C-alpha cells in the first residue's frame, strides 16, 4: 500500500478538523494508510486517530481521500492514544519550569534546568486509580555533558516528575533521594581518531541491478512494494518471486508490528520502564534521514516518506528508507579436483532498511532479499543503553556499572513481527518440524537414526509455539494446493536465529500488556484489523489485548488465509563496552524456500570470472 503523500495527510487532517466534531485543542496521533478494507481497497483511504485533551478522549476513524469525507469516526471508550514527540517536548518544558523540580535539581547540584533532558514515558498500567482515569507519564531525567553531544551522559537518579499529559500539568515530583550526579564523561565525538583506516570505495559502474517505479521495486526475480506508517515505520507489501513465466506470491505484507523493552529493576519508579516503541510512541515517526556513505554505502536509492506532527501538518522525512545491493560472499561453489576446475558464483543481496532514533536507542530495521530465494530479517541495535544514576559504593543488583555513577539495567528488546502469508496463493498451512533420535533397537543398532516429525498446526491454540534447540525445531508455511516437481507442497520455512524468553511474570502488568512475547510463533486466520500483537492501544492498557485475545476464537488454520507472527527477543545485560555508545548488535531470522523451487533457483546466477 503506497504511503500517504503530503497532500493526502493534509486532506485527511482537514476533513477530520471539519467533520470530526472535536475540540479545537484536539491533536493527531496517527494519519496513515487505512488497511481496514483489506488487501485490495476499492478507494484510497486514511486511518486517522486523534486525542482530545480537554475530555481525555481518543477518537479513530477513516477518511475517504477521493470523496474528502469521513467514512467512520468513533469515540473509543477507555483507551489512550500513543504519546507523540510533541508531547515529549511539552512535558520536558513543563518540568524545567516547575519550582519543586528546580529545587530537586539544586539538591543534586544541578543549577541549570535547561541542561536537563526529561523524557516522559508512558506510566503503563499498574492498577492505580490515576492510571485508569488520567493520561499519565513518568519523567526520567539526565544532565547533558559539557560538549552538548550526549543528552544521556549524566543520569539524575531517583527523580521523576509525574505528568498528566491531558491537563498539561505536573501532578507531583517523585523524589526517592538525591544521589550525586555522575562526573562528565567527556564528549562522544572525540578528536583522537585512529589514522590507519584506509578508504573503501563501493562502485557499480553499470548502475544497480534493481528498478524502481514509485514504491515498487524489482530486483533479481524479486518484487516488493515499499510502504510506511508513522506507527510501524517500514512495511513491505506484495513480496513475490518471478519464477520463469510465473510471478509467485510469498507474503502480502511484512512488518515489525510491535516492540517492547521491559527493564529488570523493580525499585522506586524503575518498575515502570517498559517501552512499547511501536504502540506507545510510533517507530515510523522517529525515522532518521539517512546519510549517504554513513548509514548506507554504495549505489543507494532513497525513498522519502511523509510523517506528520500533532497538528496534522505533514513532515517530510528525507531519505527515510535506504535501498542498495551488497556483495554477500560466496553464493555457491563447485570444485572438481580431477579436472582442476572450480566454479564460483558470488552472492548479491538487496537491502531495504530504515533507522529509528527512539530516545537513547537507535534501531536499524533491515530486510534482505537473496538470489537463492531467502528473505533475511534483522534488527541492528546501537545508541546509548538506558543509563541510570547510582551512588558511589552502591551495588547494582539488577544491572552493571558502565561508568562512574552510571548503571544500566538488564532488559530485553522484544520485537513482534507480522507476516501476512501468501505462499503461492492465499490458502496456506503452518507446520512444525521436529527431529528426534530413534530408539536403539534392531532398526537402529548403532544409535545414529534421526527421525523427522512434521505436525500440522491446525488451529490458533495449537499454533502458539516456542523454539526448542533439543529438537532443532523450525516452522514452515506451505501451500497444500500446490506441489513442486518432487510432489510435495510448496513452502517457506521460518528459520529462527538467536532468541530468548521473557523473564517478566505472565501475570505482571507488563506481561499482561505484552502477552505476545510468551511465544516465539503464533499463527492466526487473516483479519484486516488484526495488525498489532499487543493490540491497537497498548498505552496504559490493562492488558490481554492483541494476539492472546484474538486466538481465543481458536479459528482453524489448515488451508486457510493465515498470518504468521514471530517474536524476536534480544536479551541484553549491557557491558562496559556498550558505553558511551553501544557497538551495533544484531538479531534476526530467515525465511527460506523449502520445496518452493524444484532445484537451487540460483543456478542461473552468472559465474564469477
Ligand atoms: Ni539493550
Coordinates of C-alpha atoms in Angstrom, one line a residue, residues 103-593:
X103 CA 14.7 22.6 43.8
X104 CA 15.2 18.9 43.5
X105 CA 17.8 19.6 40.8
X106 CA 19.5 22.0 43.1
X107 CA 19.6 19.3 45.8
X108 CA 21.6 17.3 43.4
X109 CA 24.0 20.2 42.5
X110 CA 22.3 21.0 39.2
X111 CA 21.6 24.7 38.8
X112 CA 20.7 25.0 35.1
X113 CA 17.4 23.2 34.2
X114 CA 17.8 24.0 30.5
X115 CA 20.6 21.4 30.5
X116 CA 18.4 18.7 31.9
X117 CA 16.7 16.3 29.5
X118 CA 13.3 14.9 30.7
X119 CA 11.7 12.1 28.8
X120 CA 8.1 11.4 29.6
X121 CA 7.5 7.6 29.3
X122 CA 4.1 6.1 29.4
X123 CA 3.1 5.2 33.0
X124 CA 1.9 1.8 31.9
X125 CA -0.9 0.3 33.9
X126 CA -0.1 -0.9 37.4
X127 CA -3.6 -0.7 38.8
X128 CA -3.5 2.8 40.4
X129 CA -6.7 4.9 40.1
X130 CA -4.9 7.7 38.2
X131 CA -3.8 5.3 35.5
X132 CA -7.4 4.4 34.8
X133 CA -8.7 8.0 34.7
X134 CA -5.8 10.2 33.6
X135 CA -3.2 10.4 30.9
X136 CA -0.1 9.7 32.9
X137 CA 3.6 9.9 32.0
X138 CA 6.6 9.4 34.2
X139 CA 9.7 11.5 33.6
X140 CA 13.2 10.2 33.5
X141 CA 16.0 12.8 33.8
X142 CA 19.6 13.3 32.6
X143 CA 22.1 16.1 32.7
X144 CA 23.7 16.7 29.4
X145 CA 27.5 16.6 29.1
X146 CA 29.5 19.8 28.6
X147 CA 30.2 19.0 25.0
X148 CA 26.5 19.0 24.5
X149 CA 26.6 15.9 22.3
X150 CA 25.3 13.4 24.8
X151 CA 22.0 14.2 26.5
X152 CA 22.1 10.9 28.4
X153 CA 25.6 11.4 29.8
X154 CA 24.8 12.0 33.4
X155 CA 21.7 10.2 34.8
X156 CA 19.8 12.0 37.5
X157 CA 18.8 9.2 39.9
X158 CA 15.6 8.8 41.8
X159 CA 13.8 11.9 40.4
X160 CA 10.6 11.5 38.4
X161 CA 8.2 14.3 37.5
X162 CA 4.8 12.8 37.1
X163 CA 2.7 14.4 34.3
X164 CA -0.9 14.5 33.4
X165 CA -0.5 14.9 29.7
X166 CA -4.1 15.8 29.2
X167 CA -4.3 18.7 31.6
X168 CA -0.6 19.5 30.8
X169 CA 0.4 19.8 34.4
X170 CA 2.8 18.2 36.8
X171 CA 0.9 16.1 39.3
X172 CA 3.8 15.6 41.7
X173 CA 7.6 15.2 41.8
X174 CA 8.6 11.7 43.0
X175 CA 11.9 12.0 44.7
X176 CA 13.5 8.9 46.2
X177 CA 16.6 10.7 47.5
X178 CA 19.3 12.7 46.0
X179 CA 22.3 10.8 44.6
X180 CA 25.3 12.8 43.3
X181 CA 25.2 13.2 39.6
X182 CA 27.9 11.2 37.7
X183 CA 31.0 13.2 36.6
X184 CA 31.0 14.5 33.0
X185 CA 32.3 11.6 30.9
X186 CA 33.5 13.9 28.2
X187 CA 32.3 14.2 24.6
X188 CA 31.1 11.3 22.5
X189 CA 32.6 12.8 19.4
X190 CA 36.4 12.7 20.0
X191 CA 39.4 14.1 18.2
X192 CA 41.8 11.3 18.9
X193 CA 40.8 9.1 16.0
X194 CA 42.9 6.2 14.6
X195 CA 44.7 7.0 11.3
X196 CA 45.2 3.6 9.8
X197 CA 41.7 3.1 8.3
X198 CA 42.2 3.1 4.5
X199 CA 39.4 4.1 2.2
X200 CA 37.0 1.5 0.7
X201 CA 35.1 2.5 -2.4
X202 CA 32.0 0.6 -3.4
X203 CA 31.4 1.3 -7.1
X204 CA 28.8 0.0 -9.5
X205 CA 29.9 1.3 -12.9
X206 CA 26.9 -0.3 -14.7
X207 CA 24.5 1.0 -12.1
X208 CA 22.4 -1.0 -9.8
X209 CA 20.5 -4.2 -10.8
X210 CA 17.2 -3.0 -9.4
X211 CA 14.4 -0.9 -11.0
X212 CA 12.0 1.3 -9.1
X213 CA 8.6 2.6 -10.1
X214 CA 7.2 4.8 -7.4
X215 CA 7.3 2.5 -4.4
X216 CA 7.5 -0.7 -6.5
X217 CA 10.8 -2.5 -6.6
X218 CA 12.1 -5.2 -8.9
X219 CA 15.4 -7.0 -8.3
X220 CA 16.8 -10.4 -9.4
X221 CA 13.4 -12.0 -9.8
X222 CA 12.1 -10.4 -6.6
X223 CA 9.2 -8.0 -6.4
X224 CA 8.3 -5.9 -3.4
X225 CA 6.5 -2.7 -2.6
X226 CA 7.8 -0.3 0.0
X227 CA 5.3 1.1 2.5
X228 CA 5.3 3.3 5.6
X229 CA 3.3 4.4 8.5
X230 CA 4.1 6.7 11.5
X231 CA 3.3 3.8 13.8
X232 CA 5.1 0.8 12.3
X233 CA 7.6 2.5 10.1
X234 CA 8.8 0.4 7.2
X235 CA 6.2 -2.1 5.8
X236 CA 6.8 -4.4 2.9
X237 CA 3.9 -5.4 0.6
X238 CA 3.4 -7.9 -2.2
X239 CA 6.6 -9.8 -1.8
X240 CA 6.8 -12.2 -4.7
X241 CA 9.3 -14.1 -6.9
X242 CA 9.3 -14.2 -10.7
X243 CA 9.8 -17.9 -11.4
X244 CA 10.3 -18.1 -15.2
X245 CA 6.8 -17.2 -16.5
X246 CA 5.0 -17.1 -13.2
X247 CA 5.0 -14.3 -10.6
X248 CA 4.7 -16.3 -7.4
X249 CA 3.4 -14.5 -4.3
X250 CA 5.0 -15.3 -0.9
X251 CA 3.8 -12.6 1.5
X252 CA 1.1 -10.0 1.2
X253 CA 2.6 -7.8 3.9
X254 CA 5.5 -8.0 6.3
X255 CA 6.4 -5.6 9.2
X256 CA 7.8 -5.2 12.6
X257 CA 4.4 -4.6 14.2
X258 CA 5.3 -4.1 17.9
X259 CA 8.3 -3.9 20.2
X260 CA 8.5 -3.9 23.9
X261 CA 11.6 -3.3 26.1
X262 CA 10.9 -4.5 29.6
X263 CA 13.6 -3.5 32.2
X264 CA 14.5 -5.6 35.1
X265 CA 14.9 -3.1 38.0
X266 CA 11.9 -3.2 40.5
X267 CA 13.0 -0.3 42.7
X268 CA 11.4 3.2 43.1
X269 CA 9.7 4.2 39.8
X270 CA 12.0 2.0 37.7
X271 CA 9.5 -0.9 37.5
X272 CA 7.6 1.3 35.1
X273 CA 10.3 1.1 32.5
X274 CA 8.9 -0.9 29.7
X275 CA 8.7 0.9 26.4
X276 CA 6.3 -0.2 23.6
X277 CA 8.1 1.7 20.9
X278 CA 5.5 0.9 18.2
X279 CA 2.2 1.0 20.1
X280 CA 3.1 3.7 22.7
X281 CA 5.3 6.0 20.7
X282 CA 5.3 5.1 17.0
X283 CA 8.6 3.9 15.4
X284 CA 8.0 5.5 12.0
X285 CA 7.6 9.0 13.5
X286 CA 11.2 8.6 14.7
X287 CA 12.9 7.6 11.5
X288 CA 16.2 9.3 10.7
X289 CA 17.0 11.0 7.4
X290 CA 19.8 8.7 6.2
X291 CA 23.1 10.0 5.0
X292 CA 25.0 8.6 2.0
X293 CA 28.3 6.9 2.8
X294 CA 27.5 6.9 6.5
X295 CA 24.3 4.9 7.1
X296 CA 24.4 3.3 3.6
X297 CA 27.3 2.6 1.3
X298 CA 27.3 2.1 -2.4
X299 CA 24.8 2.9 -5.1
X300 CA 21.8 3.9 -3.0
X301 CA 18.2 4.5 -3.8
X302 CA 16.3 6.5 -1.1
X303 CA 12.6 6.6 -0.5
X304 CA 11.3 9.8 1.1
X305 CA 8.2 9.4 3.3
X306 CA 5.7 11.9 4.8
X307 CA 5.2 11.8 8.6
X308 CA 3.2 14.5 10.4
X309 CA 3.2 16.5 13.6
X310 CA 0.4 16.6 16.2
X311 CA -1.3 19.5 14.3
X312 CA -1.7 17.0 11.4
X313 CA 0.8 19.0 9.4
X314 CA 2.9 16.9 7.0
X315 CA 6.5 16.4 7.9
X316 CA 8.9 15.2 5.2
X317 CA 11.4 12.6 6.3
X318 CA 14.0 12.8 3.5
X319 CA 15.9 9.5 2.7
X320 CA 13.8 7.6 5.3
X321 CA 14.2 4.2 3.5
X322 CA 17.5 3.1 2.0
X323 CA 17.8 0.5 -0.7
X324 CA 21.0 -0.8 -2.1
X325 CA 22.8 -4.0 -3.2
X326 CA 25.6 -5.7 -1.2
X327 CA 28.1 -8.3 -2.2
X328 CA 27.5 -11.1 0.3
X329 CA 30.4 -13.5 -0.2
X330 CA 30.0 -16.9 -1.9
X331 CA 26.6 -17.9 -3.2
X332 CA 27.7 -21.4 -4.3
X333 CA 30.9 -23.1 -5.3
X334 CA 31.7 -26.3 -7.1
X335 CA 35.1 -27.8 -7.3
X336 CA 36.2 -30.6 -9.5
X337 CA 39.7 -31.6 -8.4
X338 CA 40.0 -34.3 -11.0
X339 CA 39.7 -31.7 -13.8
X340 CA 41.4 -29.0 -11.8
X341 CA 38.3 -26.8 -12.2
X342 CA 36.5 -24.6 -9.8
X343 CA 33.3 -22.6 -10.3
X344 CA 32.2 -19.8 -8.0
X345 CA 29.2 -17.6 -8.1
X346 CA 29.1 -14.6 -5.8
X347 CA 26.1 -13.7 -3.7
X348 CA 24.3 -10.4 -4.0
X349 CA 21.6 -9.2 -1.7
X350 CA 19.1 -6.4 -1.9
X351 CA 19.0 -4.4 1.3
X352 CA 15.9 -2.3 2.3
X353 CA 16.3 -0.6 5.6
X354 CA 15.3 2.2 7.9
X355 CA 16.8 3.5 11.1
X356 CA 14.8 5.0 14.0
X357 CA 16.3 7.0 16.9
X358 CA 14.0 6.5 19.8
X359 CA 15.3 8.4 22.8
X360 CA 18.6 6.9 23.8
X361 CA 18.4 4.0 21.5
X362 CA 18.9 3.6 17.8
X363 CA 17.3 0.7 15.9
X364 CA 18.0 -0.3 12.3
X365 CA 15.3 -2.4 10.7
X366 CA 16.9 -4.4 7.8
X367 CA 15.3 -6.6 5.2
X368 CA 17.4 -8.7 2.9
X369 CA 16.5 -10.5 -0.3
X370 CA 18.9 -13.1 -1.7
X371 CA 19.3 -14.7 -5.1
X372 CA 18.5 -18.2 -3.7
X373 CA 15.0 -17.1 -2.6
X374 CA 15.9 -16.5 1.0
X375 CA 14.5 -13.5 2.9
X376 CA 16.5 -12.2 5.8
X377 CA 15.1 -10.1 8.7
X378 CA 17.4 -8.3 11.0
X379 CA 17.4 -5.6 13.7
X380 CA 20.6 -3.7 14.4
X381 CA 20.7 -2.0 17.8
X382 CA 23.0 0.8 18.8
X383 CA 22.9 4.1 20.6
X384 CA 23.1 4.5 24.3
X385 CA 21.9 1.7 26.7
X386 CA 19.4 3.3 29.1
X387 CA 21.6 4.9 31.8
X388 CA 20.5 5.3 35.4
X389 CA 22.4 7.1 38.2
X390 CA 24.0 5.1 41.1
X391 CA 25.7 6.3 44.2
X392 CA 29.4 5.7 44.8
X393 CA 29.8 2.4 46.6
X394 CA 26.3 1.2 45.9
X395 CA 25.8 -2.3 44.4
X396 CA 23.9 -2.7 41.1
X397 CA 21.9 -5.9 41.7
X398 CA 19.8 -5.5 38.5
X399 CA 22.4 -4.3 36.1
X400 CA 26.0 -3.3 35.8
X401 CA 28.0 -0.2 36.3
X402 CA 29.0 1.1 32.9
X403 CA 30.9 4.2 34.1
X404 CA 31.4 6.0 37.4
X405 CA 28.0 6.9 38.8
X406 CA 26.2 5.2 35.9
X407 CA 24.4 1.9 35.9
X408 CA 22.4 0.2 33.1
X409 CA 19.8 -2.4 33.9
X410 CA 19.3 -5.8 32.4
X411 CA 16.5 -5.7 29.8
X412 CA 15.1 -7.3 26.7
X413 CA 14.3 -5.9 23.3
X414 CA 11.3 -7.9 22.2
X415 CA 10.2 -7.4 18.5
X416 CA 6.8 -8.7 17.3
X417 CA 7.0 -9.4 13.5
X418 CA 3.8 -9.9 11.5
X419 CA 3.8 -11.8 8.2
X420 CA 0.6 -11.9 6.1
X421 CA 1.4 -15.1 4.2
X422 CA 0.6 -15.9 0.6
X423 CA 2.8 -18.8 -0.4
X424 CA 1.7 -19.5 -4.0
X425 CA -1.7 -18.1 -3.1
X426 CA -4.0 -17.2 -0.1
X427 CA -4.6 -20.7 1.3
X428 CA -1.8 -21.8 3.4
X429 CA -1.0 -24.2 6.2
X430 CA 1.6 -24.0 9.1
X431 CA 3.6 -27.0 10.0
X432 CA 6.1 -27.6 12.8
X433 CA 9.1 -29.7 12.1
X434 CA 10.9 -31.5 15.0
X435 CA 13.8 -34.0 14.8
X436 CA 14.3 -36.8 17.3
X437 CA 16.8 -39.6 17.9
X438 CA 15.2 -43.0 17.2
X439 CA 15.4 -45.6 20.0
X440 CA 18.4 -48.0 19.8
X441 CA 16.9 -51.3 18.6
X442 CA 17.2 -53.8 15.7
X443 CA 16.3 -51.0 13.2
X444 CA 18.8 -48.6 14.8
X445 CA 21.5 -50.9 16.2
X446 CA 24.2 -48.1 16.2
X447 CA 22.0 -45.3 17.5
X448 CA 22.5 -42.9 14.6
X449 CA 19.0 -42.7 13.3
X450 CA 17.3 -39.3 13.1
X451 CA 13.6 -39.2 12.6
X452 CA 11.8 -36.1 11.1
X453 CA 8.4 -35.4 12.6
X454 CA 6.1 -32.9 10.9
X455 CA 3.0 -31.7 12.6
X456 CA 0.3 -29.5 11.1
X457 CA -0.7 -26.7 13.5
X458 CA -4.3 -26.8 12.6
X459 CA -5.8 -24.2 14.9
X460 CA -4.8 -21.0 16.6
X461 CA -4.5 -22.6 20.0
X462 CA -2.1 -25.2 18.6
X463 CA -0.1 -22.5 16.8
X464 CA 1.4 -21.0 20.0
X465 CA 4.9 -22.4 20.0
X466 CA 8.4 -21.8 21.3
X467 CA 11.8 -22.7 20.0
X468 CA 13.4 -26.0 21.0
X469 CA 17.1 -26.5 20.4
X470 CA 16.7 -30.1 21.5
X471 CA 14.6 -31.0 18.5
X472 CA 16.1 -28.5 16.0
X473 CA 12.6 -27.1 15.7
X474 CA 11.5 -24.9 12.8
X475 CA 8.2 -23.9 11.3
X476 CA 7.1 -23.8 7.7
X477 CA 4.2 -22.3 5.8
X478 CA 3.1 -24.5 2.9
X479 CA 0.5 -24.3 0.2
X480 CA -1.3 -27.7 0.4
X481 CA -2.9 -27.0 -3.0
X482 CA 0.4 -26.6 -4.9
X483 CA 3.2 -29.1 -5.5
X484 CA 6.7 -28.9 -6.7
X485 CA 8.4 -31.3 -9.1
X486 CA 9.1 -33.7 -6.1
X487 CA 5.4 -33.9 -5.5
X488 CA 5.4 -32.2 -2.1
X489 CA 3.7 -29.0 -1.1
X490 CA 5.5 -25.7 -1.9
X491 CA 6.6 -23.7 1.1
X492 CA 8.8 -21.4 3.0
X493 CA 10.4 -22.2 6.3
X494 CA 10.9 -19.8 9.2
X495 CA 14.4 -20.4 10.5
X496 CA 14.9 -18.8 14.0
X497 CA 18.2 -17.3 14.9
X498 CA 19.3 -16.4 18.4
X499 CA 16.3 -15.7 20.7
X500 CA 15.3 -15.6 24.3
X501 CA 12.2 -15.9 26.5
X502 CA 10.8 -13.2 28.8
X503 CA 11.6 -13.1 32.5
X504 CA 8.6 -10.9 33.3
X505 CA 5.9 -12.9 35.1
X506 CA 3.0 -13.6 32.7
X507 CA 0.6 -12.1 35.3
X508 CA 2.8 -9.0 35.8
X509 CA 1.4 -5.7 34.4
X510 CA 3.9 -5.7 31.5
X511 CA 3.4 -9.4 31.0
X512 CA -0.3 -8.9 30.5
X513 CA 0.1 -6.0 28.2
X514 CA 2.7 -7.8 26.1
X515 CA 1.2 -11.3 26.1
X516 CA 2.5 -11.9 22.6
X517 CA 6.1 -12.2 24.0
X518 CA 5.5 -15.5 25.7
X519 CA 5.6 -17.4 22.3
X520 CA 8.1 -17.2 19.5
X521 CA 5.5 -18.3 17.0
X522 CA 1.8 -17.5 16.6
X523 CA -0.4 -18.1 13.7
X524 CA -3.9 -16.6 13.1
X525 CA -6.5 -16.5 10.5
X526 CA -6.3 -13.3 8.5
X527 CA -8.4 -10.4 9.7
X528 CA -7.8 -7.0 8.2
X529 CA -7.9 -5.2 11.6
X530 CA -5.6 -7.6 13.5
X531 CA -2.4 -5.8 12.9
X532 CA -0.6 -5.3 16.2
X533 CA 0.4 -8.1 18.5
X534 CA -0.2 -6.1 21.7
X535 CA -3.4 -4.6 20.3
X536 CA -4.2 -1.2 18.8
X537 CA -3.9 0.9 22.1
X538 CA -1.3 -0.6 24.5
X539 CA -0.7 2.8 26.1
X540 CA -1.9 2.5 29.7
X541 CA -3.9 -0.6 28.6
X542 CA -4.8 -3.1 31.4
X543 CA -3.5 -5.9 29.2
X544 CA -4.8 -9.0 27.4
X545 CA -5.3 -7.4 24.1
X546 CA -3.9 -8.4 20.7
X547 CA -2.7 -11.9 20.0
X548 CA -3.7 -13.6 23.3
X549 CA -7.3 -12.2 22.8
X550 CA -7.7 -12.9 19.1
X551 CA -6.6 -16.6 19.4
X552 CA -9.3 -17.3 21.9
X553 CA -11.6 -17.6 18.8
X554 CA -9.4 -20.7 18.0
X555 CA -10.0 -20.3 14.3
X556 CA -8.9 -23.2 12.0
X557 CA -5.6 -22.7 10.2
X558 CA -5.3 -25.6 7.9
X559 CA -5.6 -24.5 4.2
X560 CA -6.8 -21.1 5.3
X561 CA -5.8 -17.5 4.8
X562 CA -3.2 -17.1 7.5
X563 CA -0.9 -14.7 9.3
X564 CA 2.3 -15.8 11.0
X565 CA 3.8 -13.8 13.9
X566 CA 7.3 -14.3 15.1
X567 CA 8.7 -12.9 18.4
X568 CA 12.4 -12.0 18.3
X569 CA 13.8 -11.4 21.8
X570 CA 17.2 -9.8 22.3
X571 CA 18.3 -10.3 25.9
X572 CA 20.6 -7.5 27.0
X573 CA 22.8 -7.1 30.1
X574 CA 24.9 -4.1 28.9
X575 CA 28.6 -4.3 29.0
X576 CA 31.2 -1.7 29.9
X577 CA 32.0 -1.7 26.1
X578 CA 28.4 -0.6 25.4
X579 CA 29.3 2.8 26.9
X580 CA 29.3 5.6 25.9
X581 CA 27.8 4.3 22.7
X582 CA 27.0 0.7 22.1
X583 CA 28.6 -1.0 19.0
X584 CA 25.8 -2.5 16.8
X585 CA 24.4 -5.8 18.0
X586 CA 22.5 -7.9 15.5
X587 CA 19.3 -10.0 16.0
X588 CA 17.4 -11.7 13.2
X589 CA 16.0 -14.7 11.4
X590 CA 15.3 -16.0 7.9
X591 CA 12.6 -17.2 5.7
X592 CA 14.0 -19.9 3.3
X593 CA 12.3 -21.6 0.4

